[in-house]
């Protein structure tokens, strides 16, 4: 009985990082494999223990209305992606279909008839099961907008209902866990009103990822922050809704349970080129900012590209919006850092929202080489705030460098042990009165006899 108690305690200990009820949903993008040098992001760069849910972006809808791969090597990547669950059995993986560059046309065609919808749904179930995904994210950007007919708003609801019903039926027939159904949805009021029947969707979606970013960008004539938590005093008329607070409460107050709503966190910023000497929030902007060295984009910069920009830049804090911006020469960038992410995590907890959505893994400083804050500094910070039990590497500890993943003795303290993951070192602590035993890779009472070899 003592042995069972100890092992039960160990299970609790080793799952501390999963004890939080908050979700941390992180997107992997299948085009980040093409970036140059240290910007290239591959599946072996993913820390399987960092996020609670990983979403693979993107798959597409074929001309025959079936779920289909987007990149040439997607099927191979699907297998490797889902093999991450061998390193973290608590991890949930989902396949996203759509995205902003895919457009609306094929969604419109597929959702327009019951036969087309069933073709799509059955193909989705086949692929999800074949490659061991735990669910599907329907990322239609955005039904009833951008040239798609207004009736797509209702068709999207019907599609979600039919997908959920098919997932439930398949689970009952196979005795497998039901596939999850989620969606990434817009955060601007004009899009929300045109695209979503919030109450109906909330009944069938397991949770809803609200993309609370891209509120401002180089398409506008003045500087504005990509993802402000609150409105600013310069916001007027329709711009008063362009912030995290408005978007999340609008979804909640129109029928979505707060616990199903996931707040969007951006690991990138949006730059502007200033048109005058003024460099405050709302300053005139004109022209294109510099090209991101690794992302190859002028419209957004990854966090690790921003870290390079910050060297020699003036860094400012917008107190009313709880976000920073930086200026250097004639360039301006609004971005997020640990301070702004702390404010957003506090906000989501105070309002009872279900967790954080991160776009995306590959835009954080995943190598830890350019920001001087370790690997995944922003995402790791969010995880530690959502789940205080999540292990964080202490400064200066490099015990795991070059070692395989696993558990190791800490020779300096029998009550703790090292956990190695992807070459990074985490110190875990045994429950009170227990010490680490390397033979069983578990925490035991001091007086418990050694386990046989």
XYZ file of C-alpha atoms in Angstrom:
453
model
C 0.000 0.000 0.000
C 2.877 2.361 0.839
C 4.365 1.675 -2.579
C 1.054 2.471 -4.305
C 0.746 5.678 -2.316
C 4.224 6.743 -3.360
C 3.563 5.965 -7.013
C 0.258 7.819 -6.882
C 2.117 10.756 -5.425
C 4.628 10.514 -8.244
C 1.863 10.559 -10.855
C 0.509 13.688 -9.263
C 3.963 15.234 -9.185
C 4.816 14.441 -12.771
C 1.492 15.863 -13.978
C 1.751 19.132 -12.076
C 2.125 21.031 -15.285
C -1.233 19.683 -16.443
C -3.040 20.426 -13.199
C -4.241 23.856 -14.259
C -7.727 24.056 -15.713
C -6.587 26.739 -18.175
C -5.817 25.832 -21.769
C -2.710 27.013 -23.576
C -3.445 26.507 -27.265
C -0.415 26.965 -29.540
C -0.375 27.034 -33.338
C 2.295 25.356 -35.458
C 2.569 26.692 -39.022
C 3.630 24.335 -41.803
C 5.209 27.143 -43.859
C 7.704 28.178 -41.178
C 9.886 25.253 -42.348
C 10.902 27.414 -45.319
C 12.367 30.336 -43.375
C 16.139 30.915 -43.569
C 18.798 30.239 -40.959
C 17.648 30.358 -37.316
C 14.180 31.450 -38.441
C 13.500 27.988 -39.848
C 11.068 26.179 -37.553
C 10.782 22.394 -37.614
C 8.799 19.945 -35.552
C 11.840 19.018 -33.481
C 11.837 22.623 -32.248
C 8.550 22.017 -30.402
C 8.667 21.481 -26.654
C 5.957 18.856 -26.192
C 5.406 19.910 -22.579
C 4.946 23.626 -23.180
C 1.326 23.847 -24.395
C -1.786 21.903 -23.452
C -3.101 21.885 -27.047
C -1.180 22.081 -30.327
C -2.940 23.078 -33.544
C -1.411 22.192 -36.918
C -1.990 24.976 -39.474
C -3.169 24.442 -42.139
C -4.958 21.848 -44.179
C -7.335 22.812 -46.981
C -10.557 21.766 -48.696
C -10.069 20.146 -52.093
C -12.145 20.769 -55.202
C -13.954 17.513 -54.380
C -14.907 18.929 -50.942
C -12.532 16.698 -49.005
C -10.070 17.631 -46.295
C -6.639 17.649 -47.946
C -3.024 18.443 -47.221
C -1.644 21.881 -48.003
C 2.139 21.389 -48.124
C 3.912 18.610 -50.020
C 5.199 16.936 -46.835
C 2.143 17.414 -44.602
C 1.348 13.717 -44.231
C 4.856 13.001 -42.988
C 4.666 16.008 -40.676
C 1.270 14.880 -39.335
C 2.853 11.679 -38.031
C 5.816 13.450 -36.444
C 3.527 16.110 -34.982
C 1.341 13.537 -33.263
C 4.355 11.533 -32.077
C 4.889 14.432 -29.666
C 2.236 12.732 -27.538
C 4.720 9.970 -26.746
C 6.717 12.640 -24.887
C 3.620 14.179 -23.309
C 0.611 11.829 -23.122
C -1.571 14.671 -21.827
C -1.037 16.744 -24.984
C -4.007 17.259 -27.331
C -3.383 17.831 -31.035
C -5.768 19.289 -33.590
C -5.670 19.862 -37.341
C -6.799 23.284 -38.549
C -8.427 23.770 -41.929
C -8.617 27.141 -43.675
C -6.844 30.231 -42.450
C -6.754 33.756 -43.811
C -4.822 32.968 -47.011
C -7.125 30.086 -47.968
C -10.056 32.425 -48.433
C -13.760 31.685 -48.363
C -14.651 30.285 -51.808
C -14.111 26.585 -51.158
C -15.746 26.843 -47.729
C -18.782 28.380 -49.434
C -18.956 25.584 -52.005
C -18.476 22.827 -49.442
C -21.020 24.169 -46.956
C -23.696 24.917 -49.556
C -25.167 21.412 -49.715
C -25.701 18.545 -47.294
C -23.919 16.131 -49.648
C -20.822 18.323 -49.866
C -20.750 18.785 -46.117
C -20.933 15.045 -45.502
C -18.133 14.423 -48.008
C -15.967 16.873 -46.091
C -16.906 15.525 -42.666
C -16.249 11.870 -43.484
C -12.898 12.724 -45.090
C -11.981 14.745 -41.999
C -12.748 11.834 -39.683
C -10.616 9.507 -41.832
C -7.591 11.798 -41.797
C -7.878 12.722 -38.132
C -8.029 9.075 -37.097
C -5.390 7.908 -39.570
C -2.806 10.373 -38.250
C -3.912 10.327 -34.588
C -5.190 13.883 -34.211
C -7.524 14.600 -31.308
C -9.751 16.997 -33.170
C -10.459 19.561 -35.877
C -10.276 23.357 -35.883
C -12.616 24.926 -38.439
C -10.784 28.168 -39.208
C -13.048 29.726 -41.840
C -11.863 33.320 -42.221
C -14.628 34.522 -42.259
C -18.118 33.264 -43.238
C -20.378 35.949 -44.675
C -17.498 38.397 -45.247
C -14.817 39.159 -47.827
C -17.074 38.416 -50.764
C -18.719 35.260 -49.456
C -22.545 35.346 -49.465
C -24.299 36.441 -46.245
C -26.013 33.062 -45.947
C -22.607 31.541 -45.165
C -23.134 32.766 -41.604
C -25.942 30.241 -41.160
C -24.184 27.598 -43.251
C -21.207 27.749 -40.910
C -23.476 27.030 -37.955
C -25.030 24.092 -39.797
C -21.577 22.776 -40.718
C -20.392 22.927 -37.100
C -23.517 21.154 -35.884
C -23.153 18.379 -38.444
C -19.437 17.927 -37.705
C -20.156 17.645 -33.981
C -22.971 15.135 -34.574
C -20.727 13.030 -36.822
C -17.920 13.099 -34.260
C -20.322 11.908 -31.563
C -21.692 9.130 -33.772
C -18.205 7.939 -34.760
C -17.112 7.853 -31.122
C -20.147 5.813 -30.144
C -19.537 3.323 -32.943
C -15.813 2.899 -32.386
C -15.725 3.325 -28.578
C -12.964 5.892 -29.029
C -12.794 9.293 -27.363
C -14.847 11.820 -29.289
C -12.877 14.063 -31.617
C -12.743 17.676 -30.437
C -14.287 20.475 -32.496
C -12.988 24.022 -32.101
C -12.717 27.174 -34.194
C -10.505 30.237 -34.486
C -12.830 33.221 -34.831
C -12.631 36.917 -35.577
C -12.349 39.588 -32.908
C -13.554 42.716 -34.736
C -17.183 43.630 -34.133
C -17.997 44.065 -37.817
C -16.696 40.571 -38.581
C -18.344 38.968 -35.547
C -21.758 40.413 -36.464
C -21.546 39.222 -40.077
C -19.922 35.837 -39.507
C -21.196 34.091 -36.383
C -24.346 32.900 -34.668
C -22.597 32.977 -31.328
C -25.144 31.191 -29.160
C -25.634 28.298 -31.592
C -21.913 27.851 -32.212
C -21.126 27.883 -28.510
C -23.326 24.859 -27.949
C -21.395 22.627 -30.342
C -17.803 23.911 -30.189
C -15.639 22.533 -27.386
C -13.876 25.872 -27.108
C -13.483 29.034 -29.176
C -10.142 30.653 -30.014
C -10.736 34.407 -30.299
C -8.031 35.962 -32.462
C -7.550 39.123 -30.421
C -4.753 40.548 -32.546
C -4.365 42.284 -35.914
C -6.460 45.181 -34.613
C -4.069 47.678 -36.213
C -1.403 47.456 -38.903
C 0.277 49.109 -41.864
C -3.032 49.242 -43.750
C -3.885 52.259 -41.547
C -2.563 55.858 -41.878
C -1.557 56.187 -38.206
C 0.315 53.989 -35.747
C -1.706 51.583 -33.637
C -0.987 48.549 -31.506
C -1.473 45.059 -32.895
C -3.169 43.667 -29.756
C -4.047 46.287 -27.113
C -5.733 44.990 -23.993
C -7.942 48.072 -23.628
C -8.998 51.057 -25.758
C -6.950 54.245 -25.762
C -8.125 57.829 -25.407
C -7.369 58.455 -29.085
C -9.791 55.741 -30.235
C -12.835 57.257 -31.881
C -16.076 55.913 -33.368
C -15.568 52.371 -34.717
C -12.011 52.074 -33.396
C -13.238 51.893 -29.784
C -13.920 48.163 -30.288
C -10.407 47.337 -31.522
C -9.016 45.806 -28.358
C -8.925 42.518 -26.458
C -11.326 43.624 -23.731
C -14.116 44.624 -26.105
C -13.795 41.517 -28.279
C -13.791 39.003 -25.435
C -16.729 40.602 -23.639
C -18.674 40.950 -26.888
C -18.382 37.219 -27.518
C -19.277 36.503 -23.884
C -22.216 38.920 -23.692
C -23.717 37.585 -26.917
C -24.004 34.002 -25.771
C -20.580 32.320 -25.506
C -19.757 30.918 -22.040
C -16.651 32.649 -20.683
C -15.003 29.304 -19.894
C -15.153 28.307 -23.579
C -13.500 31.506 -24.778
C -9.726 31.448 -25.293
C -7.921 34.814 -25.414
C -5.519 35.395 -28.309
C -1.852 36.186 -27.544
C 0.461 37.301 -30.365
C 4.166 36.455 -30.409
C 4.673 39.031 -33.142
C 4.206 42.764 -33.597
C 3.126 45.044 -36.411
C 5.519 47.758 -37.616
C 4.874 51.119 -39.299
C 7.025 53.637 -41.128
C 6.574 57.050 -39.580
C 5.592 59.955 -41.828
C 6.899 62.724 -39.568
C 8.991 63.326 -36.473
C 6.005 62.394 -34.288
C 6.393 58.889 -32.891
C 3.627 58.443 -30.307
C 0.583 56.192 -30.547
C -1.586 57.562 -33.360
C 1.262 59.296 -35.185
C 1.038 59.656 -38.995
C 2.427 56.666 -40.897
C 3.162 56.191 -44.575
C 5.056 53.665 -46.656
C 6.441 50.240 -45.872
C 8.575 49.347 -42.849
C 11.691 47.215 -43.130
C 11.526 43.600 -44.210
C 11.684 41.034 -41.416
C 15.031 39.278 -41.846
C 13.666 35.800 -41.131
C 9.918 36.086 -41.701
C 10.446 37.976 -44.961
C 7.451 40.159 -44.160
C 7.025 43.928 -43.921
C 3.631 43.748 -42.237
C 4.633 41.865 -39.114
C 7.823 41.043 -37.262
C 8.394 37.993 -35.094
C 9.254 38.562 -31.447
C 12.839 37.482 -32.076
C 13.125 40.000 -34.941
C 11.716 42.680 -32.653
C 14.339 41.823 -30.031
C 16.995 42.741 -32.586
C 15.170 45.988 -33.404
C 15.012 46.899 -29.703
C 18.789 47.272 -29.540
C 19.234 51.034 -29.578
C 15.490 51.688 -29.839
C 13.321 53.798 -27.546
C 10.890 51.506 -25.695
C 7.622 52.964 -24.399
C 4.672 51.641 -22.405
C 1.055 52.564 -23.221
C -0.394 52.488 -19.728
C -4.058 52.688 -20.696
C -3.686 49.793 -23.150
C -1.163 47.762 -21.088
C 1.136 47.143 -24.081
C 4.544 48.412 -25.278
C 5.816 49.942 -28.485
C 9.289 50.842 -29.706
C 10.708 53.421 -32.089
C 14.020 53.729 -33.890
C 14.652 56.199 -36.683
C 11.503 56.402 -38.762
C 10.139 52.987 -37.722
C 7.560 52.169 -35.063
C 6.444 48.741 -33.838
C 3.724 47.758 -31.402
C 4.422 44.374 -29.825
C 3.882 42.224 -26.734
C 6.400 41.329 -24.045
C 6.315 39.568 -20.694
C 4.824 42.629 -19.001
C 1.891 42.902 -21.415
C 1.351 39.147 -21.381
C 1.210 39.274 -17.575
C -1.543 41.890 -17.809
C -3.487 39.751 -20.288
C -3.206 36.586 -18.196
C -4.419 38.527 -15.145
C -7.310 39.849 -17.242
C -8.388 36.428 -18.525
C -8.312 34.975 -15.015
C -10.319 37.835 -13.540
C -12.977 37.432 -16.221
C -13.197 33.640 -16.088
C -12.000 33.002 -19.647
C -10.736 29.546 -20.521
C -7.100 30.169 -21.350
C -4.706 31.564 -23.949
C -4.349 31.062 -27.698
C -0.837 31.694 -29.023
C -0.124 32.631 -32.614
C 2.384 31.148 -33.015
C 5.193 28.855 -31.820
C 7.569 29.827 -34.612
C 7.323 33.575 -33.943
C 8.532 33.393 -30.346
C 12.295 33.196 -29.756
C 12.139 29.409 -29.914
C 15.920 28.956 -30.022
C 16.512 31.520 -27.290
C 19.348 33.095 -29.269
C 18.150 36.608 -30.061
C 16.259 37.887 -27.024
C 18.524 36.651 -24.232
C 15.565 35.261 -22.267
C 15.860 31.534 -22.931
C 13.802 29.481 -25.359
C 10.147 30.417 -25.913
C 10.339 33.338 -23.470
C 6.833 34.652 -24.127
C 4.986 31.336 -24.300
C 6.884 29.928 -21.345
C 5.962 33.036 -19.350
C 2.269 32.629 -20.173
C 2.365 28.957 -19.222
C 3.998 29.694 -15.869
C 1.307 32.291 -15.093
C -1.581 30.039 -16.142
C -0.131 27.078 -14.252
C 2.087 27.881 -11.259
C 3.131 24.228 -11.143
C 4.771 24.436 -14.548
C 8.523 23.869 -14.147
C 10.747 26.758 -15.203
C 14.505 26.385 -15.674
C 16.503 28.206 -12.980
C 19.086 30.740 -14.220
C 22.479 29.340 -15.084
C 21.550 25.647 -14.916
C 22.692 23.738 -18.027
C 22.788 20.207 -16.597
C 20.755 18.756 -19.483
C 22.882 20.084 -22.309
C 23.669 17.113 -24.553
C 21.641 14.636 -22.450
C 18.661 12.569 -23.641
C 15.200 13.520 -22.375
C 14.461 11.947 -19.005
C 14.810 12.220 -15.231
C 18.167 12.510 -13.448
C 19.525 12.695 -9.898
C 20.294 16.129 -8.491
C 23.452 15.370 -6.498
C 23.056 18.593 -4.527
C 19.554 17.948 -3.195
C 17.910 14.531 -2.746
C 14.469 16.150 -2.469
C 14.662 17.431 -6.058
C 15.616 15.946 -9.421
C 16.389 17.148 -12.918
C 13.924 16.771 -15.778
C 15.553 17.107 -19.213
C 13.493 18.121 -22.233
C 14.998 19.168 -25.574
C 18.306 19.929 -23.848
C 16.722 22.274 -21.323
C 16.942 21.775 -17.566
C 13.988 21.813 -15.175
C 14.207 21.197 -11.450
C 11.302 19.176 -10.055
C 10.634 18.837 -6.326
C 9.352 15.700 -4.601
C 6.367 15.995 -2.264
C 7.173 16.660 1.409
C 9.147 13.902 3.187
C 9.996 12.121 -0.081
C 13.323 11.858 -1.892
C 14.114 11.032 -5.493
C 15.095 7.430 -6.325
C 16.787 7.017 -9.691
C 16.132 3.253 -9.931
C 12.371 3.670 -10.149
C 12.520 7.233 -11.477
C 10.163 8.152 -8.669
C 9.923 9.850 -5.291
C 9.999 7.501 -2.289
C 10.079 7.687 1.486
C 13.604 7.701 2.855
C 12.919 4.521 4.775
C 11.485 2.608 1.808
C 13.801 -0.259 0.800
C 15.686 0.091 -2.448
C 13.917 -1.410 -5.425
C 15.658 -4.455 -6.929
C 17.776 -3.855 -9.983
